[in-house]
Coordinates of N, CA, C and O in Angstrom, one line a residue:
X1 N 0.0 11.7 -10.0 CA 0.3 10.7 -9.1 C -0.5 9.5 -9.3 O -1.7 9.6 -9.6
X2 N 0.2 8.4 -9.5 CA -0.6 7.2 -9.8 C -1.3 6.7 -8.4 O -2.5 6.5 -8.5
X3 N -0.5 6.6 -7.4 CA -1.1 6.4 -6.1 C 0.0 6.7 -5.0 O 1.2 6.6 -5.3
X4 N -0.5 7.0 -3.8 CA 0.4 7.4 -2.7 C -0.4 7.0 -1.4 O -1.5 7.3 -1.2
X5 N 0.4 6.2 -0.5 CA -0.3 5.9 0.8 C 0.6 6.5 1.8 O 1.7 6.0 2.2
X6 N 0.1 7.6 2.4 CA 0.8 8.3 3.4 C 1.1 7.5 4.7 O 2.2 7.6 5.3
X7 N 0.2 6.5 5.0 CA 0.5 5.7 6.2 C 1.7 4.7 5.9 O 2.3 4.3 6.9
X8 N 2.0 4.4 4.7 CA 3.2 3.6 4.4 C 4.4 4.5 4.1 O 5.6 4.0 4.1
X9 N 4.1 5.8 3.7 CA 5.2 6.7 3.4 C 5.7 6.6 2.0 O 6.9 7.1 1.7
X10 N 5.1 6.0 1.0 CA 5.5 5.9 -0.3 C 4.4 5.7 -1.4 O 3.3 5.5 -0.9
X11 N 4.7 5.9 -2.6 CA 3.8 5.6 -3.7 C 4.5 5.7 -5.0 O 5.7 5.6 -5.0
X12 N 3.7 5.8 -6.1 CA 4.3 5.8 -7.5 C 3.6 6.9 -8.1 O 2.4 7.3 -7.9
X13 N 4.5 7.6 -9.0 CA 4.0 8.7 -9.9 C 4.0 8.3 -11.2 O 4.9 7.5 -11.7
X14 N 3.1 8.8 -12.1 CA 3.1 8.6 -13.5 C 4.1 9.7 -14.1 O 3.8 10.9 -13.9
X15 N 4.9 9.3 -15.0 CA 5.8 10.2 -15.7 C 5.2 10.6 -17.0 O 4.4 9.9 -17.6
X16 N 5.7 11.7 -17.6 CA 5.2 12.2 -18.9 C 5.4 11.2 -19.9 O 4.7 11.1 -20.9
X17 N 6.5 10.4 -19.9 CA 6.8 9.3 -20.9 C 5.9 8.1 -20.7 O 6.0 7.1 -21.5
X18 N 5.0 8.1 -19.7 CA 4.1 6.9 -19.6 C 4.7 5.9 -18.5 O 4.0 5.0 -18.1
X19 N 5.9 6.1 -18.1 CA 6.5 5.2 -17.1 C 6.1 5.6 -15.7 O 5.6 6.6 -15.5
X20 N 6.4 4.8 -14.8 CA 6.1 5.0 -13.3 C 7.5 5.2 -12.6 O 8.5 4.6 -13.0
X21 N 7.4 5.9 -11.5 CA 8.6 6.0 -10.6 C 8.2 6.0 -9.2 O 7.2 6.6 -8.8
X22 N 9.0 5.3 -8.4 CA 8.8 5.2 -7.0 C 9.0 6.7 -6.2 O 9.9 7.4 -6.6
X23 N 8.2 7.0 -5.3 CA 8.2 8.3 -4.7 C 8.1 8.1 -3.2 O 7.1 7.5 -2.7
X24 N 9.1 8.4 -2.4 CA 9.1 8.3 -0.9 C 8.6 9.6 -0.3 O 8.8 10.7 -0.9
X25 N 8.0 9.5 0.8 CA 7.4 10.6 1.6 C 8.5 11.7 1.8 O 8.2 12.9 1.8
X26 N 9.8 11.4 2.1 CA 10.8 12.4 2.4 C 11.0 13.4 1.3 O 11.3 14.5 1.5
X27 N 10.7 12.9 0.0 CA 10.9 13.8 -1.1 C 9.8 14.8 -1.2 O 10.0 16.0 -1.4
X28 N 8.6 14.3 -0.9 CA 7.4 15.2 -0.9 C 7.6 16.2 0.2 O 7.3 17.4 0.0
X29 N 8.0 15.8 1.4 CA 8.1 16.7 2.6 C 9.3 17.7 2.3 O 9.1 18.9 2.6
X30 N 10.4 17.3 1.7 CA 11.5 18.2 1.4 C 11.0 19.3 0.4 O 11.5 20.4 0.4
X31 N 10.1 18.9 -0.6 CA 9.7 19.8 -1.5 C 8.6 20.7 -1.0 O 8.3 21.8 -1.6
X32 N 8.0 20.4 0.1 CA 6.9 21.1 0.7 C 5.6 21.1 -0.2 O 4.9 22.1 -0.2
X33 N 5.4 20.1 -0.8 CA 4.2 19.9 -1.7 C 2.9 19.8 -1.0 O 2.9 19.2 0.2
X34 N 1.9 20.2 -1.7 CA 0.5 20.0 -1.2 C -0.2 19.1 -2.1 O 0.2 19.0 -3.2
X35 N -1.3 18.7 -1.7 CA -2.1 17.8 -2.6 C -2.5 18.4 -3.9 O -2.9 19.7 -3.8
X36 N -2.3 17.8 -5.0 CA -2.7 18.4 -6.3 C -1.6 19.2 -6.9 O -1.8 19.6 -8.0
X37 N -0.5 19.4 -6.2 CA 0.5 20.3 -6.8 C 1.4 19.5 -7.8 O 1.5 18.2 -7.6
X38 N 2.0 20.2 -8.8 CA 2.8 19.5 -9.7 C 4.3 19.7 -9.1 O 4.6 20.7 -8.4
X39 N 5.0 18.7 -9.3 CA 6.4 18.6 -8.7 C 7.4 18.3 -9.8 O 7.2 17.3 -10.6
X40 N 8.3 19.2 -9.9 CA 9.4 18.9 -10.9 C 10.4 18.1 -10.1 O 10.9 18.4 -9.1
X41 N 10.9 17.0 -10.7 CA 11.6 16.0 -10.0 C 12.9 15.7 -10.8 O 13.0 15.8 -12.0
X42 N 13.8 15.0 -10.1 CA 15.0 14.4 -10.7 C 14.8 12.9 -10.5 O 14.5 12.4 -9.4
X43 N 15.0 12.1 -11.5 CA 14.9 10.7 -11.5 C 16.3 10.0 -11.4 O 17.2 10.5 -12.0
X44 N 16.3 8.9 -10.6 CA 17.5 8.1 -10.6 C 17.1 6.8 -11.0 O 16.1 6.3 -10.7
X45 N 18.0 6.1 -11.7 CA 17.8 4.7 -12.0 C 18.4 3.9 -10.9 O 19.5 4.0 -10.5
X46 N 17.6 3.0 -10.3 CA 17.9 2.1 -9.2 C 17.8 0.7 -9.7 O 17.2 0.4 -10.8
X47 N 18.4 -0.3 -9.0 CA 18.2 -1.6 -9.4 C 16.7 -2.1 -9.6 O 16.4 -3.0 -10.4
X48 N 15.9 -1.5 -8.8 CA 14.4 -2.0 -9.0 C 13.6 -1.1 -9.9 O 12.5 -1.2 -10.0
X49 N 14.3 -0.1 -10.5 CA 13.6 0.9 -11.4 C 13.9 2.2 -11.1 O 14.7 2.6 -10.3
X50 N 13.0 3.1 -11.8 CA 13.1 4.6 -11.5 C 12.7 5.0 -10.2 O 11.7 4.5 -9.7
X51 N 13.3 6.0 -9.6 CA 13.0 6.5 -8.3 C 13.2 8.0 -8.3 O 14.1 8.5 -8.8
X52 N 12.2 8.8 -7.8 CA 12.3 10.2 -7.6 C 13.3 10.5 -6.5 O 13.3 10.0 -5.4
X53 N 14.3 11.4 -6.9 CA 15.4 11.7 -6.0 C 15.2 13.1 -5.4 O 14.4 13.9 -5.9
X54 N 15.7 13.3 -4.2 CA 15.8 14.6 -3.6 C 16.6 15.6 -4.4 O 17.5 15.2 -4.9
X55 N 16.2 16.9 -4.4 CA 17.0 17.9 -5.0 C 18.1 18.3 -4.2 O 18.1 18.3 -3.0

């Protein structure tokens, strides 16, 4: 995780290829993730860049 601000409900994750992707709180909640957990994600290309999508 590059950074995540729970009060705002979003953040950015660092991807294996060195790029970043936007991550919304709803994706984290849907995955049931805890702090420090690894998350396997699906990426979508959006007009503003890569975004982590819900499974």
